[in-house]
Amino acid sequence: MPGGCAAWYNNVNILLINGRKYCFGGKGTIMIYMMSACLAGCACRYDGGSCTRDWAKAAARAKECVLCCPEQLGGLGTPREPAELTGDGMEVLRGGARVMTASGRDVTRSFLLGAYRALALARHNGVELAVLKSRSPSCGCAEVYDGTFSGALCGRDGVTAALLNHNGIECVTEDEFERRQNDGQERADTGN
Ligand code: SF4
């Protein structure tokens, strides 16, 4: 494609065409990716804030991505009490672990509802890639807080990330996606 530079990442192609970024799915169709809404500036974080990244905000404005906040989709209000997992997101999906707030409230049901609604949204939009906020009990990819509310991290997926991954949707953190974008931009600049 003229002016385009394809960069291959895992099973998803990210193509830069005239400075705009497109993701191509397995069948070669242009696809939209999903992104944690707080990255694009939505004030949906548990404390009422956001985790804004400028590139994420620009991508949302350009309608390159579908924004999603699984915890709000699950019916939780904002602000809300912080929550952590007692096991991996996949264990929560299978009923072997719970999602608990700092005061001991079991919010597993809301997290599961939000995860399944996020999956439905992803499927409806043909999403094959999700860019998810790191360390969140919903959105975290391979690293979340360990359930002790001590700030300690452990190698687990959040509930939504686990469900999306299990259903063939690649999940990456915002840092990983940023690294890929920079890598793709470098290739476009150098023509390699
Ligand atoms: Fe952001 Fe995900 Fe937490 Fe919503 S659930 S505030 S999108 S990290």
Coordinates of C-alpha atoms and ligand atoms in Angstrom, one line a residue:
M1 CA 0.0 0.0 0.0
P2 CA 1.5 3.4 -1.0
G3 CA 3.0 5.3 1.9
G4 CA 2.4 2.4 4.3
C5 CA 4.8 0.6 6.5
A6 CA 3.7 -2.7 7.9
A7 CA 5.1 -3.8 11.3
W8 CA 4.3 -7.3 12.4
Y9 CA 3.6 -7.9 16.1
N10 CA 2.6 -11.3 17.4
N11 CA -0.5 -12.2 15.5
V12 CA -1.6 -8.6 14.7
N13 CA -0.3 -6.3 12.0
I14 CA -0.1 -2.6 12.8
L15 CA 0.2 -0.6 9.7
L16 CA 1.2 3.1 9.5
I17 CA -0.3 4.9 6.4
N18 CA 0.5 8.5 6.1
G19 CA 1.1 8.8 9.8
R20 CA -2.2 7.1 10.7
K21 CA -2.2 3.8 12.4
Y22 CA -4.4 0.9 11.4
C23 CA -4.6 -2.6 12.8
F24 CA -5.2 -5.5 10.5
G25 CA -6.8 -8.7 11.7
G26 CA -6.1 -12.2 10.6
K27 CA -8.3 -12.0 7.5
G28 CA -6.6 -8.8 6.3
T29 CA -9.5 -6.5 7.2
I30 CA -8.9 -3.2 8.9
M31 CA -9.8 -3.6 12.5
I32 CA -10.5 -1.4 15.4
Y33 CA -8.9 -2.2 18.7
M34 CA -10.3 -1.9 22.2
M35 CA -8.7 0.4 24.8
S36 CA -9.2 1.0 28.5
A37 CA -11.3 4.2 28.7
C38 CA -9.2 5.7 31.5
L39 CA -6.2 5.8 29.1
A40 CA -8.1 8.1 26.8
G41 CA -8.9 10.5 29.6
C42 CA -12.2 9.2 30.9
A43 CA -12.5 9.8 34.6
C44 CA -13.6 6.2 35.3
R45 CA -10.8 5.1 37.6
Y46 CA -11.8 3.9 41.1
D47 CA -10.6 7.2 42.6
G48 CA -12.5 9.3 40.0
G49 CA -9.4 10.1 38.0
S50 CA -7.9 8.9 34.8
C51 CA -4.6 7.5 33.5
T52 CA -4.4 9.7 30.4
R53 CA -1.9 9.1 27.7
D54 CA -1.9 11.7 25.0
W55 CA -1.6 9.1 22.2
A56 CA -4.6 7.2 23.6
K57 CA -6.7 10.4 23.7
A58 CA -5.7 11.1 20.1
A59 CA -6.6 7.6 19.0
A60 CA -10.0 7.8 20.7
R61 CA -10.7 11.2 19.1
A62 CA -9.7 9.7 15.7
K63 CA -12.2 6.8 16.4
E64 CA -9.4 4.3 16.0
C65 CA -10.5 2.4 19.0
V66 CA -13.5 1.3 21.1
L67 CA -13.3 2.6 24.6
C68 CA -14.3 0.3 27.4
C69 CA -14.3 0.5 31.2
P70 CA -15.2 -3.0 32.4
E71 CA -15.8 -1.9 36.0
Q72 CA -18.3 0.7 34.9
L73 CA -19.8 -1.8 32.5
G74 CA -20.2 -4.1 35.5
G75 CA -22.4 -1.5 37.2
L76 CA -19.8 -0.2 39.7
G77 CA -19.9 3.5 40.4
T78 CA -17.1 6.1 40.2
P79 CA -15.5 6.8 42.5
R80 CA -15.5 3.3 44.1
E81 CA -13.6 1.4 46.6
P82 CA -10.3 -0.1 45.4
A83 CA -10.5 -3.9 44.7
E84 CA -7.9 -6.6 44.3
L85 CA -8.0 -10.3 43.2
T86 CA -7.5 -13.3 45.5
G87 CA -6.2 -15.3 42.6
D88 CA -5.6 -15.0 38.8
G89 CA -8.3 -13.5 36.6
M90 CA -8.9 -16.9 35.0
E91 CA -9.5 -18.4 38.5
V92 CA -12.0 -15.7 39.1
L93 CA -13.8 -16.7 35.9
R94 CA -13.8 -20.3 37.0
G95 CA -15.1 -19.5 40.4
G96 CA -11.9 -20.4 42.3
A97 CA -11.0 -16.8 43.3
R98 CA -12.8 -13.6 44.2
V99 CA -12.5 -9.9 43.8
M100 CA -12.6 -8.1 47.1
T101 CA -12.6 -4.5 48.1
A102 CA -10.3 -3.1 50.8
S103 CA -13.2 -3.2 53.3
G104 CA -14.0 -6.8 52.5
R105 CA -16.9 -6.4 50.1
D106 CA -17.1 -9.1 47.5
V107 CA -17.5 -7.4 44.1
T108 CA -16.8 -10.5 42.0
R109 CA -20.2 -10.5 40.4
S110 CA -19.7 -6.9 39.0
F111 CA -16.2 -7.7 37.7
L112 CA -17.5 -10.8 35.9
L113 CA -20.5 -8.9 34.4
G114 CA -18.1 -6.1 33.2
A115 CA -15.7 -8.6 31.7
Y116 CA -18.5 -10.4 29.8
R117 CA -19.9 -7.1 28.6
A118 CA -16.4 -6.0 27.5
L119 CA -16.1 -9.3 25.5
A120 CA -19.5 -8.7 23.9
L121 CA -18.4 -5.2 22.9
A122 CA -15.1 -6.5 21.5
R123 CA -16.9 -9.2 19.5
H124 CA -19.5 -6.7 18.2
N125 CA -16.7 -4.5 16.8
G126 CA -14.5 -7.3 15.5
V127 CA -11.7 -6.4 17.9
E128 CA -8.6 -8.6 17.9
L129 CA -6.4 -6.5 20.1
A130 CA -7.1 -4.8 23.4
V131 CA -4.8 -2.1 24.9
L132 CA -5.5 -2.3 28.6
K133 CA -4.4 -0.3 31.6
S134 CA -1.7 -2.1 33.5
R135 CA -2.1 -3.4 37.0
S136 CA -5.9 -3.0 37.2
P137 CA -7.9 -5.9 38.7
S138 CA -10.0 -5.8 35.5
C139 CA -7.6 -4.6 32.8
G140 CA -4.2 -5.7 34.1
C141 CA -2.1 -8.0 31.8
A142 CA 0.2 -10.5 33.6
E143 CA 0.7 -8.1 36.5
V144 CA -1.8 -7.0 39.1
Y145 CA -1.8 -6.2 42.9
D146 CA -1.7 -9.3 44.9
G147 CA -4.8 -9.1 47.0
T148 CA -3.1 -7.8 50.2
F149 CA -3.7 -4.1 49.5
S150 CA 0.0 -3.6 50.4
G151 CA 1.0 -2.3 47.0
A152 CA 2.7 -5.6 46.2
L153 CA 2.4 -6.9 42.6
C154 CA 2.1 -10.5 41.3
G155 CA 2.1 -12.1 37.9
R156 CA -1.7 -12.5 37.3
D157 CA -4.1 -11.2 34.7
G158 CA -7.1 -9.0 35.6
V159 CA -10.5 -10.5 35.1
T160 CA -11.3 -8.8 31.7
A161 CA -7.9 -9.4 30.3
A162 CA -8.1 -13.1 31.2
L163 CA -11.5 -13.4 29.5
L164 CA -10.5 -11.5 26.4
N165 CA -7.2 -13.5 26.1
H166 CA -9.2 -16.8 26.6
N167 CA -11.4 -15.8 23.7
G168 CA -8.5 -15.1 21.3
I169 CA -8.2 -11.3 21.7
E170 CA -4.6 -10.3 22.3
C171 CA -4.2 -8.1 25.3
V172 CA -1.3 -5.7 25.8
T173 CA -0.6 -3.0 28.4
E174 CA -0.4 0.7 27.4
D175 CA 3.4 0.5 27.8
E176 CA 3.7 -2.4 25.4
F177 CA 1.5 -0.8 22.9
E178 CA 3.5 2.5 23.1
R179 CA 6.7 0.5 22.6
R180 CA 5.1 -1.1 19.5
Q181 CA 3.9 2.2 18.1
N182 CA 7.4 3.7 18.5
D183 CA 8.9 0.7 16.9
G184 CA 6.4 0.9 14.0
Q185 CA 7.1 4.6 13.6
E186 CA 10.8 4.0 13.5
R187 CA 10.3 1.4 10.7
A188 CA 8.1 3.9 8.8
D189 CA 10.7 6.6 9.2
T190 CA 13.6 4.4 8.0
G191 CA 11.5 2.5 5.4
N192 CA 12.5 -0.9 6.8
Ligands
SF4_1 FE1 -9.4 1.9 33.6 FE2 -10.0 -0.7 33.3 FE3 -10.0 0.4 35.7 FE4 -11.9 1.1 33.9 S1 -11.6 -0.9 34.8 S2 -10.8 2.5 35.2 S3 -10.8 1.1 32.0 S4 -8.3 0.2 34.4

